[in-house]
CSV table of C-alpha atoms in Angstrom, one decimal:
chain,number,residue,atom,x,y,z
A,29,UNK,CA,-35.2,-10.8,0.7
A,30,UNK,CA,-34.3,-10.6,4.4
A,31,UNK,CA,-30.7,-11.7,5.3
A,32,UNK,CA,-27.4,-10.3,4.4
A,33,UNK,CA,-26.2,-9.6,0.5
A,34,UNK,CA,-22.9,-9.1,-0.8
A,35,UNK,CA,-22.1,-7.6,-4.0
A,36,UNK,CA,-20.2,-8.5,-6.3
A,37,UNK,CA,-20.0,-12.1,-6.1
A,38,UNK,CA,-16.9,-12.3,-8.3
A,39,UNK,CA,-14.4,-9.4,-9.0
A,40,UNK,CA,-11.1,-9.6,-11.0
A,41,UNK,CA,-9.1,-6.4,-10.9
A,42,UNK,CA,-5.7,-5.0,-11.4
A,43,UNK,CA,-2.9,-4.3,-9.0
A,44,UNK,CA,-3.1,-0.5,-8.0
A,45,UNK,CA,-7.0,-0.2,-8.5
A,46,UNK,CA,-9.5,0.8,-5.9
A,47,UNK,CA,-12.2,-1.7,-5.3
A,48,UNK,CA,-15.0,-1.5,-2.9
A,49,UNK,CA,-17.2,-4.6,-1.9
A,50,UNK,CA,-20.8,-3.9,-0.7
A,51,UNK,CA,-22.5,-5.7,2.1
A,52,UNK,CA,-26.2,-4.9,3.3
A,53,UNK,CA,-28.3,-6.6,5.8
A,54,UNK,CA,-31.8,-6.3,6.6
A,55,UNK,CA,-32.1,-7.1,10.3
A,56,UNK,CA,-30.9,-3.7,11.7
A,57,UNK,CA,-28.3,-5.7,13.7
A,58,UNK,CA,-25.6,-3.2,15.3
A,59,UNK,CA,-22.6,-5.4,14.6
A,60,UNK,CA,-21.1,-6.0,11.5
A,61,UNK,CA,-17.9,-7.6,10.5
A,62,UNK,CA,-15.4,-8.3,7.5
A,63,UNK,CA,-13.4,-11.3,7.0
A,64,UNK,CA,-11.3,-12.6,4.5
A,65,UNK,CA,-10.8,-16.3,4.2
A,66,UNK,CA,-7.5,-17.8,2.7
A,67,UNK,CA,-6.4,-21.4,2.7
A,68,UNK,CA,-4.0,-21.9,5.9
A,69,UNK,CA,-5.0,-19.1,7.7
A,70,UNK,CA,-8.8,-19.6,8.1
A,71,UNK,CA,-11.0,-16.9,8.8
A,72,UNK,CA,-9.4,-13.6,9.7
A,73,UNK,CA,-11.1,-10.4,10.8
A,74,UNK,CA,-10.3,-7.1,8.8
A,75,UNK,CA,-12.8,-4.5,10.4
A,76,UNK,CA,-15.8,-4.4,12.4
A,77,UNK,CA,-18.4,-1.8,13.2
A,78,UNK,CA,-20.8,-1.8,16.8
A,79,UNK,CA,-22.9,0.9,15.0
A,80,UNK,CA,-23.4,3.4,12.2
A,81,UNK,CA,-20.3,5.6,12.5
A,82,UNK,CA,-18.6,3.4,14.8
A,83,UNK,CA,-15.7,1.0,13.4
A,84,UNK,CA,-12.6,-0.4,14.6
A,85,UNK,CA,-9.5,-2.5,13.2
A,86,UNK,CA,-9.6,-6.2,13.4
A,87,UNK,CA,-6.6,-8.4,12.9
A,88,UNK,CA,-5.4,-7.5,9.4
A,89,UNK,CA,-6.7,-4.2,8.7
A,90,UNK,CA,-3.7,-3.0,6.6
A,91,UNK,CA,-4.8,-2.1,3.0
A,92,UNK,CA,-8.5,-1.6,3.7
A,93,UNK,CA,-10.8,1.1,4.7
A,94,UNK,CA,-14.5,0.9,5.9
A,95,UNK,CA,-17.4,2.9,6.3
A,96,UNK,CA,-20.9,2.8,8.0
A,97,UNK,CA,-23.0,5.9,7.5
A,98,UNK,CA,-26.6,3.5,7.8
A,99,UNK,CA,-26.8,0.6,10.1
A,100,UNK,CA,-27.8,-1.8,7.1
A,101,UNK,CA,-24.6,-1.2,4.8
A,102,UNK,CA,-21.2,-1.7,5.6
A,103,UNK,CA,-18.9,-1.6,2.4
A,104,UNK,CA,-15.6,-2.7,2.4
A,105,UNK,CA,-12.8,-0.5,0.3
A,106,UNK,CA,-9.5,-1.6,-1.0
A,107,UNK,CA,-7.7,1.3,-1.6
A,108,UNK,CA,-4.9,0.2,-4.0
A,109,UNK,CA,-5.5,-3.5,-4.6
A,110,UNK,CA,-2.2,-6.1,-4.3
A,111,UNK,CA,-1.9,-9.8,-5.2
A,112,UNK,CA,-1.9,-10.5,-1.3
A,113,UNK,CA,-5.3,-9.2,-1.4
A,114,UNK,CA,-6.8,-12.0,-3.7
A,115,UNK,CA,-9.2,-13.8,-1.3
A,116,UNK,CA,-12.7,-14.6,-0.6
A,117,UNK,CA,-14.3,-12.0,1.6
A,118,UNK,CA,-17.1,-12.4,3.9
A,119,UNK,CA,-19.3,-9.8,6.0
A,120,UNK,CA,-21.4,-10.7,8.6
A,121,UNK,CA,-23.9,-9.3,11.3
A,122,UNK,CA,-24.2,-10.4,15.0
A,123,UNK,CA,-27.6,-10.7,16.6
A,124,UNK,CA,-27.5,-9.5,20.3
A,125,UNK,CA,-30.0,-12.1,21.3
A,126,UNK,CA,-27.7,-15.3,21.2
A,127,UNK,CA,-24.3,-13.7,19.8
A,128,UNK,CA,-24.5,-15.8,16.7
A,129,UNK,CA,-23.3,-14.6,13.5
A,130,UNK,CA,-25.0,-14.4,10.2
A,131,UNK,CA,-22.6,-14.5,7.1
A,132,UNK,CA,-23.2,-13.2,3.8
A,133,UNK,CA,-22.5,-15.7,0.5
A,134,UNK,CA,-18.8,-14.1,-0.1
A,135,UNK,CA,-17.0,-11.8,-2.9
A,136,UNK,CA,-14.5,-13.8,-4.5
A,137,UNK,CA,-11.7,-11.3,-5.4
A,138,UNK,CA,-8.9,-11.7,-7.8
A,139,UNK,CA,-6.2,-9.0,-8.2
A,140,UNK,CA,-4.0,-9.7,-11.0
B,136,UNK,CA,-5.2,-15.0,24.9
B,137,UNK,CA,-8.3,-16.8,23.8
B,138,UNK,CA,-8.0,-19.3,21.4
B,139,UNK,CA,-10.0,-22.3,19.3
B,140,UNK,CA,-8.2,-25.7,18.7
B,141,UNK,CA,-10.1,-28.0,16.5
B,142,UNK,CA,-8.8,-31.3,14.9
B,143,UNK,CA,-7.3,-31.1,11.6
B,144,UNK,CA,-8.9,-32.7,8.7
B,145,UNK,CA,-9.7,-33.9,6.1
B,146,UNK,CA,-11.9,-36.5,7.9
B,147,UNK,CA,-13.4,-39.3,5.6
B,148,UNK,CA,-16.2,-41.2,6.4
B,149,UNK,CA,-18.6,-43.6,5.0
B,150,UNK,CA,-22.4,-42.8,4.7
B,151,UNK,CA,-24.0,-43.7,8.2
B,152,UNK,CA,-20.7,-43.6,10.4
B,153,UNK,CA,-20.4,-41.8,13.4
B,154,UNK,CA,-18.6,-38.4,13.3
B,155,UNK,CA,-16.8,-36.8,16.1
B,156,UNK,CA,-14.9,-33.4,15.6
B,157,UNK,CA,-12.9,-32.4,18.3
B,158,UNK,CA,-12.9,-28.5,19.7
B,159,UNK,CA,-11.1,-27.4,22.8
B,160,UNK,CA,-11.0,-23.6,23.7
B,161,UNK,CA,-9.2,-21.3,26.1
B,162,UNK,CA,-10.8,-18.0,27.1
B,163,UNK,CA,-11.0,-16.0,30.3
B,164,UNK,CA,-14.8,-15.3,31.1
B,165,UNK,CA,-17.6,-17.2,30.1
B,166,UNK,CA,-17.9,-17.5,26.5
B,167,UNK,CA,-20.8,-18.7,24.2
B,168,UNK,CA,-19.9,-21.5,21.9
B,169,UNK,CA,-20.7,-22.3,18.4
B,170,UNK,CA,-20.3,-24.8,15.6
B,171,UNK,CA,-20.6,-23.3,11.9
B,172,UNK,CA,-20.8,-25.3,8.8
B,173,UNK,CA,-19.5,-23.6,5.3
B,174,UNK,CA,-20.8,-25.9,2.3
B,175,UNK,CA,-18.9,-25.4,-1.0
B,176,UNK,CA,-19.3,-21.7,-2.5
B,177,UNK,CA,-21.3,-20.4,0.4
B,178,UNK,CA,-20.6,-18.5,3.4
B,179,UNK,CA,-20.8,-20.0,7.2
B,180,UNK,CA,-24.0,-20.5,8.6
B,181,UNK,CA,-24.7,-21.6,12.3
B,182,UNK,CA,-25.0,-25.0,12.8
B,183,UNK,CA,-25.6,-25.1,17.0
B,184,UNK,CA,-24.8,-23.2,19.9
B,185,UNK,CA,-24.5,-23.3,23.5
B,186,UNK,CA,-24.3,-20.3,25.9
B,187,UNK,CA,-23.1,-21.9,29.4
B,188,UNK,CA,-21.7,-24.9,31.1
B,189,UNK,CA,-23.6,-28.3,30.4
B,190,UNK,CA,-25.6,-26.8,27.6
B,191,UNK,CA,-26.1,-29.1,24.9
B,192,UNK,CA,-26.8,-27.3,21.4
B,193,UNK,CA,-28.3,-29.6,18.6
B,194,UNK,CA,-29.5,-29.4,15.2
B,195,UNK,CA,-29.9,-31.4,12.2
B,196,UNK,CA,-28.9,-34.5,14.2
B,197,UNK,CA,-25.8,-32.8,15.2
B,198,UNK,CA,-24.9,-32.4,19.0
B,199,UNK,CA,-22.2,-30.6,21.1
B,200,UNK,CA,-22.1,-30.3,24.8
B,201,UNK,CA,-20.5,-27.2,26.7
B,202,UNK,CA,-17.7,-28.9,28.9
B,203,UNK,CA,-16.3,-26.2,31.2
B,204,UNK,CA,-14.3,-28.9,33.1
B,205,UNK,CA,-12.5,-29.9,29.9
B,206,UNK,CA,-12.9,-26.7,28.0
B,207,UNK,CA,-14.6,-28.6,25.2
B,208,UNK,CA,-17.2,-28.4,22.9
B,209,UNK,CA,-17.0,-31.6,20.3
B,210,UNK,CA,-19.4,-32.2,17.7
B,211,UNK,CA,-21.0,-35.2,17.2
B,212,UNK,CA,-23.6,-36.9,14.7
B,213,UNK,CA,-24.8,-40.6,15.0
B,214,UNK,CA,-25.0,-41.4,11.1
B,215,UNK,CA,-23.6,-38.8,8.7
B,216,UNK,CA,-24.9,-38.3,5.1
B,217,UNK,CA,-23.2,-37.5,1.9
B,218,UNK,CA,-24.8,-34.1,2.4
B,219,UNK,CA,-23.1,-33.3,5.5
B,220,UNK,CA,-19.9,-33.3,3.6
B,221,UNK,CA,-18.6,-29.3,4.3
B,222,UNK,CA,-16.2,-27.7,6.4
B,223,UNK,CA,-17.2,-27.2,10.2
B,224,UNK,CA,-15.9,-24.2,12.3
B,225,UNK,CA,-15.7,-24.3,16.1
B,226,UNK,CA,-16.3,-20.7,17.4
B,227,UNK,CA,-16.3,-18.7,20.8
B,228,UNK,CA,-18.0,-15.2,21.1
B,229,UNK,CA,-17.3,-13.2,24.2
B,230,UNK,CA,-18.7,-10.0,25.4
B,231,UNK,CA,-15.9,-7.7,26.3
B,232,UNK,CA,-17.2,-4.1,25.9
B,233,UNK,CA,-17.8,-4.9,22.2
B,234,UNK,CA,-17.6,-8.6,21.0
B,235,UNK,CA,-14.9,-10.9,20.2
B,236,UNK,CA,-15.1,-13.9,18.1
B,237,UNK,CA,-12.4,-16.4,17.6
B,238,UNK,CA,-12.6,-19.3,15.0
B,239,UNK,CA,-11.1,-22.5,14.8
B,240,UNK,CA,-8.9,-23.2,11.6
B,241,UNK,CA,-11.9,-25.6,10.2
B,242,UNK,CA,-12.4,-29.2,9.5
B,243,UNK,CA,-13.0,-30.7,6.3
B,244,UNK,CA,-15.6,-33.4,6.4
B,245,UNK,CA,-16.0,-35.9,3.4
B,246,UNK,CA,-18.7,-38.4,3.4
B,247,UNK,CA,-18.6,-41.2,0.9
B,248,UNK,CA,-21.6,-43.1,-0.4
């Protein structure tokens, strides 16, 4: 299927565990992004990537790690999950043709 | 710094009513402007966009005009439907070496039958 997919869609984990959220896009867009969405805070950028092996911090990067060894994949890892990382996480890619972003369906993460 | 301000919600309308959601921005340079829509349980999806001053974006009966003089990009629809109930986000994107996107806080719309 063409588009951008995220897995898992739902995840419950315990404080202190490592969690990886997966993101895959089929368009070969250079730019990809990770956001978290929380009530009262809107969308906040965690990390972004301009190309394979090029990543940079966004607004709220603490506690997260990203990698991008292939253009189509952009996993997000929570090294030691905390309750404050309970959120809905969205991955997105950007087309250079019109600068619009395409979002995945989101991962709802609960840290207990 | 750059910013996007949109009207607070929720906005509650009856079916077939006229919709306006205000959005203003501050930015250096010449950003592209977007409206994204988020239906329950889904990611954001592009509703419409405009890339330069006086451009009008339109889609599914929604319209917005890029007004540089008032730094605004208000979303309008002449006759809303129950299926338009969603959260609407105004956003700007600038190419500054890389790309920077600023999202508004979102406006929740409820449409009653």
